[in-house]
Amino acid sequence: GESVGLHLPTLSVQEGDNSIINCAYSNSASDYFIWYKQESGKGPQFIIDIRSNMDKRQGQRVTVLLNKTVKHLSLQIAATQPGDSAVYFCAEKADRDDKIIFGKGTRLHILP
Amino acid sequence: SQTIHQWPATLVQPVGSPLSLECTVEGTSNPNLYWYRQAAGRGLQLLFYSVGIGQISSEVPQNLSASRPQDRQFILSSKKLLLSDSGFYLCAFTPEYNEQFFGPGTRLTVL
């Protein structure tokens, strides 16, 4: 897809501050959304997911917000730590589909 | 518990040589299986996916092929590698529900 060939945008955040990573999804039929974290040289790891019948879900230090009206998804990380430094991908899926569609990813850089 | 394995972890191959990357899944039955490629600093490109033994869907035309000889085994192959085949190859599976789990990846360098 289009996002594959683009260099990743970078978000720089001071250690201890909250991070907000945004994602616009494309398919209005998508009803399941996931955030992944990918550290250098490793496969993506599941962080948190949300179904379309919800608009907010909280995990440990992370919150996902879903706005279906504008097809927007965000990941909030509280009290950002150096270990949060990674590339974050959003992903969407419709129940009837076999494929997950990944967003372009955002690199989170933590400032000391 | 469900786990996914990929090997080798790294591979350096000359142009024109064959390729075989293997992915196996444990702790689940009849998963959907996926192969992705990721260039350095880029996003994930879906190459192939499989919803069952012998069933392969190709997402992009390319120099690679995939096979699923067993329920929990997914193989990515090439008869002759190109320089452009270099990248980070990720296998993933979706068990009963929607969540997708990724393997550790294989770093392929074609020289």
Tab-separated table of C-alpha atoms in Angstrom, chain A residues 3-8 32 34 36 38 41-44 46 49 51 89 93 95 98-100 102 104 107, chain B residues 32 34 36 38 40-46 49 51 59 88 90 94 98-105 107:
chain	number	residue	atom	x	y	z
A	3	SER	CA	2.199	3.701	3.537
A	4	VAL	CA	4.806	1.035	2.915
A	5	GLY	CA	7.203	3.233	0.961
A	6	LEU	CA	7.079	6.292	3.205
A	7	HIS	CA	9.645	7.134	5.872
A	8	LEU	CA	8.103	7.052	9.302
A	32	TYR	CA	-11.587	-3.934	15.280
A	34	ILE	CA	-5.086	-2.625	17.347
A	36	TYR	CA	1.403	-2.443	18.023
A	38	GLN	CA	7.904	-2.472	17.356
A	41	GLY	CA	15.136	-5.544	15.102
A	42	LYS	CA	12.064	-7.216	16.575
A	43	GLY	CA	8.585	-8.143	15.431
A	44	PRO	CA	5.615	-5.917	16.341
A	46	PHE	CA	0.458	-6.169	20.663
A	49	ASP	CA	-7.038	-3.240	21.057
A	51	ARG	CA	-13.731	-2.806	19.121
A	89	PHE	CA	1.626	1.002	14.311
A	93	LYS	CA	-9.759	-4.989	10.528
A	95	ASP	CA	-14.727	-8.992	10.998
A	98	ASP	CA	-8.970	-12.104	6.649
A	99	LYS	CA	-6.437	-9.267	6.500
A	100	ILE	CA	-5.374	-6.600	8.952
A	102	PHE	CA	-1.596	-1.489	9.007
A	104	LYS	CA	2.229	3.845	8.304
A	107	ARG	CA	8.533	6.581	15.642
B	32	ASN	CA	-4.670	-17.586	9.459
B	34	TYR	CA	0.697	-14.103	7.055
B	36	TYR	CA	5.081	-9.426	5.673
B	38	GLN	CA	9.513	-4.484	6.102
B	40	ALA	CA	14.443	-0.381	7.014
B	41	GLY	CA	12.535	2.496	8.608
B	42	ARG	CA	9.357	1.708	6.699
B	43	GLY	CA	5.951	0.179	7.242
B	44	LEU	CA	4.723	-3.391	6.854
B	45	GLN	CA	3.957	-4.769	3.410
B	46	LEU	CA	1.686	-7.813	3.295
B	49	TYR	CA	-1.690	-14.872	3.598
B	51	VAL	CA	-6.581	-19.277	5.607
B	59	GLU	CA	-0.979	-9.529	-2.303
B	88	PHE	CA	13.008	-7.835	7.389
B	90	LEU	CA	7.809	-11.164	9.494
B	94	THR	CA	-4.387	-14.867	13.770
B	98	ASN	CA	-8.960	-10.953	15.365
B	99	GLU	CA	-5.691	-10.201	17.136
B	100	GLN	CA	-2.565	-10.856	15.095
B	101	PHE	CA	0.640	-12.141	16.681
B	102	PHE	CA	4.033	-11.632	15.060
B	103	GLY	CA	7.131	-13.782	15.004
B	104	PRO	CA	10.622	-12.462	15.775
B	105	GLY	CA	11.414	-11.870	12.098
B	107	ARG	CA	16.692	-10.233	8.513
